[in-house]
CSV table of C-alpha atoms in Angstrom, one decimal:
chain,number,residue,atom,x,y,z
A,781,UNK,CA,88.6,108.5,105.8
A,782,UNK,CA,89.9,105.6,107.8
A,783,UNK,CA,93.8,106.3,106.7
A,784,UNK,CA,93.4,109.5,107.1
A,785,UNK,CA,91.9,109.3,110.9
A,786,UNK,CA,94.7,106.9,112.0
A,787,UNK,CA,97.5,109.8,110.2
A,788,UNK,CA,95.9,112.7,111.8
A,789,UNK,CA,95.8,111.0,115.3
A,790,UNK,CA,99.3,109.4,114.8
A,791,UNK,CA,100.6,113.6,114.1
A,792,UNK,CA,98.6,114.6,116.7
A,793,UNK,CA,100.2,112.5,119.5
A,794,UNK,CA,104.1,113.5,117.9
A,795,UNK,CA,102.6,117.4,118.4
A,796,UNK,CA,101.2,117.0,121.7
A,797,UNK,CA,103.7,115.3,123.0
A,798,UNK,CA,106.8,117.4,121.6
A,799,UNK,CA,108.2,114.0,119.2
A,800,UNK,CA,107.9,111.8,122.1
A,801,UNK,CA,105.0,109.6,121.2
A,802,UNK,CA,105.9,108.9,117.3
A,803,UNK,CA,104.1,106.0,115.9
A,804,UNK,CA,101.9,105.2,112.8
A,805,UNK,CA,98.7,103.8,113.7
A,806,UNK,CA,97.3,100.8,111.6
A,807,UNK,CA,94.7,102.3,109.2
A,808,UNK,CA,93.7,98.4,108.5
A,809,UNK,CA,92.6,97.6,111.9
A,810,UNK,CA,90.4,100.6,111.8
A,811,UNK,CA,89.1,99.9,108.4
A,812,UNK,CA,88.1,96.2,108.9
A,813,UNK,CA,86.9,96.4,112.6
A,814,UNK,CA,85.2,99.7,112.3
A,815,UNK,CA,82.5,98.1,109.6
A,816,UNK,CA,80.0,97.9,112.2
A,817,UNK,CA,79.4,101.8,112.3
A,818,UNK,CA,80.8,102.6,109.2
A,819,UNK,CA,81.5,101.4,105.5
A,820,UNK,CA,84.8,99.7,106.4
A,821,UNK,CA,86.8,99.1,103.0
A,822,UNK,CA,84.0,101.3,100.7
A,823,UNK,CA,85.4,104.2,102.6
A,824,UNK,CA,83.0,105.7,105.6
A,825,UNK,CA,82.9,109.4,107.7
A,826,UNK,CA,85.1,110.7,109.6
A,827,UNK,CA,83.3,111.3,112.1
A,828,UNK,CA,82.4,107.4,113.0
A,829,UNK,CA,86.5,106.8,112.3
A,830,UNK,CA,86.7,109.0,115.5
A,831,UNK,CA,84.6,107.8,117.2
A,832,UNK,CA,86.3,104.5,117.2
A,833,UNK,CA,89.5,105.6,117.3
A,834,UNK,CA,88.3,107.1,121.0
A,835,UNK,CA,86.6,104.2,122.1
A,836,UNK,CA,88.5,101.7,120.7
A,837,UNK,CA,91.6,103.3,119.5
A,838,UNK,CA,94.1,101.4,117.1
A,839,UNK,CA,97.3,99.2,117.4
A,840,UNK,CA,100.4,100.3,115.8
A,841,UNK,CA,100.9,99.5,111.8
A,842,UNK,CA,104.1,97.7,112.7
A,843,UNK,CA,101.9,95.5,115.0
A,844,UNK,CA,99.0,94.7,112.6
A,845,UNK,CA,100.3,95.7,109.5
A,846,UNK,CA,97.7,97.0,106.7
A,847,UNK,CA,98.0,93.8,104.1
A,848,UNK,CA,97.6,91.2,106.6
A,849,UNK,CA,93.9,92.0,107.5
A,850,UNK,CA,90.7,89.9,105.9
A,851,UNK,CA,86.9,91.0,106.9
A,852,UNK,CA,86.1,87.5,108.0
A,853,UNK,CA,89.4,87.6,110.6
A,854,UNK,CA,88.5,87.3,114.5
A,855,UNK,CA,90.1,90.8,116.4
A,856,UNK,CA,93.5,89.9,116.9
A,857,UNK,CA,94.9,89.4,120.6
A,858,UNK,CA,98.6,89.7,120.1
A,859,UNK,CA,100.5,91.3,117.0
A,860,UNK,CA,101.8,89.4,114.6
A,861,UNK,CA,104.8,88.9,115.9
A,862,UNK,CA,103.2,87.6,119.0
A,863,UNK,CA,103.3,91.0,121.3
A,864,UNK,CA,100.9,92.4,123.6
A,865,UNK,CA,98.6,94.8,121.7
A,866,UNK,CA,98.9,98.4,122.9
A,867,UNK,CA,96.3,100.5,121.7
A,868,UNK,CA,96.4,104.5,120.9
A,869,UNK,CA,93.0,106.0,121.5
A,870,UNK,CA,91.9,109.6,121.0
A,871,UNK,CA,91.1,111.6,123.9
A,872,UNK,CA,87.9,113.5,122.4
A,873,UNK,CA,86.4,114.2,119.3
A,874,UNK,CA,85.9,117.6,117.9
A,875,UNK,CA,84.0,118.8,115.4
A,876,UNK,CA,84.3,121.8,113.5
A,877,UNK,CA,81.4,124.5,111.7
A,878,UNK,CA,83.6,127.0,110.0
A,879,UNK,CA,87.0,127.3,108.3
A,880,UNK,CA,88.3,130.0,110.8
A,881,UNK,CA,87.5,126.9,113.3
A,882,UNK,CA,89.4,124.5,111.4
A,883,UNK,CA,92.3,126.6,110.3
A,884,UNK,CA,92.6,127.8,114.5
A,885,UNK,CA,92.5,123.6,115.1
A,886,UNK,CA,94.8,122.7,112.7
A,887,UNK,CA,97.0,125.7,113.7
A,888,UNK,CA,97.1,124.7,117.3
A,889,UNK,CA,96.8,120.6,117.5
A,890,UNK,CA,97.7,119.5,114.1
A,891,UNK,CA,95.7,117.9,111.0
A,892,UNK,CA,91.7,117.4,111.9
C-alpha cells in the first residue's frame, strides 16, 4: 500500500499541475516512518498511508532513496546528499463507497 500511496500522489501532483510538479516520492520513508499507525514493511492500509502522507507527507526518492532506510534509523534531517528535506504532502484524503465513485476520481484527478 505504501508504494502505491507515494505513486498515486507523485501522478497526482504531475496531473494537477499540468507536468509541472514531476517527482517520485520515497515509498521507503513512508514505509519505515509510517509503522506507528500502520504495519510499516508487513504492508498496512491505505487509508493510514494517506493519512501520513497529508500530515507528514514524503521527501523525494532521489533524496532518501528506498534501500538506504533501516527501522531502527532516527528521521533524517537532510538527504543523503546533505540537502534540505522538502516534503510533498497531500492536500486531503478521500475516500470512496462505490466503483462509479472511483472510476469518476480516477477519471478526473488520477490513480486513488
Amino acid at each position: 500500500m505504501m508504494m502505491d500511496a507515494t505513486g498515486a500522489l507523485s501522478d497526482r501532483f504531475c496531473i494537477a499541475s499540468n507536468k509541472n510538479i514531476n517527482v517520485v516520492l520515497s515509498p521507503g520513508y513512508l514505509i519505515v516512518y509510517d509503522i506507528q499507525y500502520d504495519n510499516g514493511c508487513n504492508g498496512g492500509e491505505a487509508g493510514h498511508a494517506w493519512n501520513w502522507l497529508k500530515q507528514y507527507g514524503a521527501p523525494l526518492a532521489s533524496c532518501i532513496p528506498f534501500h538506504t532506510w533501516s527501522i531502527d534509523d532516527p528521521c533524517p534531517t537532510k538527504c543523503n546528499s546533505g540537502e534540505s528535506l522538502q516534503f510533498y504532502k497531500a492536500a486531503s484524503v478521500n475516500t470512496y463507497s462505490s466503483v462509479s465513485s472511483i472510476q469518476a476520481a480516477i477519471m478526473t484527478n488520477g490513480p486513488v
